[in-house]
Amino acid sequence: MTSSDDCSVTLPSGEQVPAMGQGTWHFAERPGRRASEIASLRLGIDLGMTVIDTAEMYANGASETLVGEAISGRREDVFLVSKVLPHHATRRGTKQACQASLRRLGTDHVDLYLLHWRGSVPLEETLAGFADLVESGEVRYWGVSNFDTPDLIELRHLSGGDGVATDQILYNLARRGPEYTLLPWCRLHGLPIMAYSPIEQGRILRNPALADVARRHGATPAQVALAWVLRSEDVLAIPAAGTPEHVRENAAARELQLTLADFVILDAAFPPPRREAPLEMI
């Protein structure tokens, strides 16, 4: 594995973005944490974690407002990602939802706009909305989230569907199901993955194998879990960090180079999939 503070992921357009970004799920839910969350995002930008992921769903839009405050004056330094809810994702609704997000974010465009998960609205409708937003300059790239392999296959067979820039999925040591079919399919088609909850919201960090590998490197279990996700050049991780200390811990994971022995230990504790299973979500 090669991991460093300048590691990047290449989008289908050829544009490169940092392989470690910042997630904002649960941000803006507690007023007492607001200052720390804003400071964390700003520090992350300073440390090169310039992909910031948010969504209209997060805190009912308040997360986007917080992100907008955090990136004020730094917009040109940030690769900004947001998402539309499935029930908003008609052609007209996608446009309206994006414009509402732009107002909350205090910007005239997002770099990447995702369908948060698949709902009942036909994909053709959503794709038409994405196309309108790209044409107007309000969105640079579009993608999807929580799409399994059959969804992506269907998407790419639709008119304009081959313009998809990424699939954001749940992927970490405890959720390795995508390795069986989804990740190989995405690699075959040059589609990078965005891994959300890359440390399983902290639930895996007490695993003895993670602790063992962490001790070997003088690192933390969270850094090992992140380095494992970052081992592939086509996977971008977006961990959330609500304090500057946590941001620094995440950023340092980019320097951690796992060994073959480390992978053996981690595979024993978190076995790779032996059969296909539906994509998980949280």
XYZ file of C-alpha atoms in Angstrom, residues 32-252:
221
model
C -22.619 23.375 21.797
C -20.409 21.601 19.277
C -20.801 24.123 16.474
C -17.597 26.097 17.062
C -15.551 22.923 17.342
C -17.086 21.426 14.197
C -16.363 24.574 12.189
C -12.805 24.726 13.526
C -12.348 21.068 12.625
C -13.453 21.561 9.030
C -11.177 24.573 8.638
C -8.212 22.677 10.075
C -8.962 19.775 7.755
C -8.800 22.132 4.788
C -5.444 23.421 6.043
C -4.203 19.821 6.258
C -5.234 19.043 2.685
C -8.477 17.191 3.425
C -10.348 19.465 1.058
C -13.159 17.134 -0.033
C -16.079 18.063 2.243
C -19.185 15.907 2.099
C -22.603 16.994 3.328
C -26.267 16.522 2.394
C -29.614 18.274 2.552
C -30.730 15.503 4.926
C -28.043 16.140 7.549
C -29.596 18.051 10.453
C -32.394 19.059 8.057
C -30.070 21.347 6.127
C -28.271 22.806 9.126
C -25.148 20.802 8.310
C -24.938 22.551 4.948
C -25.307 25.926 6.664
C -22.472 25.016 9.040
C -20.285 23.876 6.159
C -21.026 27.121 4.348
C -19.783 29.074 7.349
C -16.696 26.898 7.662
C -15.660 27.348 4.022
C -16.523 31.039 3.788
C -13.560 32.715 2.118
C -12.073 29.304 1.283
C -14.522 28.082 -1.340
C -11.871 27.837 -4.047
C -9.846 25.485 -1.821
C -12.675 22.986 -1.341
C -14.154 20.151 -3.402
C -17.712 20.390 -2.141
C -20.110 17.436 -2.172
C -23.809 17.405 -1.305
C -26.758 15.093 -1.883
C -30.406 15.178 -2.897
C -32.980 13.087 -1.055
C -34.723 10.411 -3.171
C -38.193 11.915 -2.792
C -36.897 15.249 -4.112
C -35.161 13.653 -7.085
C -37.611 14.413 -9.906
C -36.224 16.577 -12.689
C -37.702 19.747 -11.204
C -37.256 18.655 -7.606
C -33.558 17.891 -8.070
C -32.997 21.393 -9.383
C -34.952 22.972 -6.540
C -33.215 20.871 -3.879
C -29.791 21.730 -5.247
C -30.560 25.437 -5.330
C -31.740 25.282 -1.715
C -28.503 23.531 -0.794
C -26.492 26.180 -2.615
C -28.211 28.914 -0.620
C -27.419 27.166 2.651
C -23.842 26.530 1.569
C -23.361 30.127 0.462
C -21.971 29.179 -2.938
C -23.051 29.210 -6.565
C -22.068 25.610 -7.287
C -21.198 22.251 -5.796
C -18.413 20.167 -7.242
C -20.237 16.867 -6.857
C -23.961 16.260 -6.357
C -25.214 12.811 -5.404
C -28.531 10.990 -5.300
C -28.476 9.999 -1.608
C -30.043 6.598 -2.208
C -32.396 5.100 -4.720
C -36.093 5.765 -4.206
C -39.285 5.505 -6.239
C -38.523 8.349 -8.664
C -37.379 6.926 -12.026
C -33.649 7.349 -12.543
C -34.329 9.028 -15.894
C -35.991 11.903 -14.007
C -33.024 12.358 -11.690
C -30.542 12.178 -14.540
C -32.475 14.907 -16.357
C -32.263 17.070 -13.239
C -28.532 16.430 -12.954
C -28.070 17.323 -16.618
C -29.933 20.604 -16.108
C -27.716 21.455 -13.125
C -24.517 20.647 -15.001
C -25.669 22.758 -17.941
C -26.435 25.717 -15.654
C -23.055 25.426 -13.911
C -24.604 24.780 -10.507
C -23.091 21.274 -10.441
C -19.745 20.193 -11.901
C -20.141 16.430 -11.530
C -22.929 14.136 -10.393
C -22.943 10.723 -8.818
C -24.895 8.322 -6.669
C -24.810 6.947 -3.147
C -25.786 3.531 -1.769
C -26.108 2.017 -5.253
C -25.428 -1.694 -5.524
C -24.058 -3.352 -8.652
C -27.433 -3.968 -10.367
C -28.371 -0.311 -9.777
C -25.137 0.874 -11.384
C -25.588 -1.453 -14.340
C -29.097 -0.105 -14.875
C -27.848 3.465 -14.470
C -25.115 3.113 -17.068
C -27.586 1.778 -19.617
C -29.685 4.940 -19.377
C -29.090 7.955 -21.591
C -26.405 10.022 -19.889
C -25.882 7.412 -17.189
C -22.260 6.892 -18.146
C -21.566 10.376 -16.744
C -21.691 9.082 -13.161
C -18.601 10.240 -11.236
C -18.710 8.099 -8.094
C -20.729 5.773 -5.893
C -20.640 6.664 -2.198
C -21.104 3.513 -0.111
C -20.710 2.061 3.351
C -17.269 0.441 3.275
C -14.899 -0.389 6.097
C -13.216 -3.379 7.734
C -16.511 -4.585 9.179
C -18.448 -4.026 5.922
C -16.395 -5.744 3.233
C -19.293 -7.037 1.165
C -18.623 -4.615 -1.725
C -15.318 -6.389 -2.398
C -17.110 -9.394 -3.894
C -18.839 -7.774 -6.889
C -19.367 -4.028 -6.488
C -15.755 -2.873 -6.190
C -14.514 -5.065 -9.058
C -17.349 -3.787 -11.267
C -16.524 -0.187 -10.386
C -12.838 -0.734 -11.118
C -13.665 -2.318 -14.457
C -15.641 0.814 -15.384
C -13.221 3.374 -13.893
C -15.669 4.466 -11.214
C -14.092 5.510 -7.896
C -15.762 4.805 -4.565
C -16.377 7.189 -1.679
C -16.344 5.248 1.592
C -18.597 6.667 4.283
C -18.343 5.584 7.930
C -14.819 4.225 7.262
C -14.336 3.385 10.940
C -17.932 2.107 11.392
C -18.731 5.156 13.545
C -16.138 3.933 16.049
C -17.745 0.565 16.715
C -14.789 -1.483 15.446
C -12.055 0.382 17.290
C -11.933 -1.955 20.287
C -11.160 -4.954 18.127
C -7.953 -6.612 19.406
C -6.547 -7.059 15.901
C -6.794 -3.341 15.222
C -5.117 -2.632 18.544
C -2.354 -5.123 17.721
C -1.608 -3.562 14.341
C -1.801 -0.077 15.842
C 0.804 -0.983 18.472
C 3.137 -2.251 15.761
C 3.104 1.172 14.130
C 2.769 3.456 17.128
C -0.594 4.473 15.696
C -4.199 4.427 16.867
C -6.810 1.828 15.882
C -8.720 4.522 13.981
C -5.629 5.347 11.941
C -5.167 1.689 11.062
C -8.809 1.380 9.997
C -8.487 4.477 7.810
C -5.183 3.369 6.302
C -6.835 0.067 5.406
C -9.619 1.869 3.513
C -7.047 4.083 1.789
C -4.983 1.118 0.605
C -6.666 1.270 -2.808
C -6.024 4.167 -5.148
C -9.658 4.297 -6.267
C -11.264 4.611 -2.810
C -11.797 7.969 -1.118
C -12.561 8.005 2.624
C -14.711 10.681 4.266
C -14.424 10.244 8.032
C -16.193 12.751 10.250
C -14.203 14.512 12.951
C -15.886 16.998 15.264
C -12.750 18.174 17.087
C -9.404 19.492 15.817
C -7.614 16.696 17.702
C -9.657 14.111 15.861
C -8.919 15.823 12.539
C -5.186 15.621 13.193
C -5.508 11.945 14.086
C -7.355 11.239 10.838
C -4.899 13.246 8.762
C -1.949 11.300 10.158
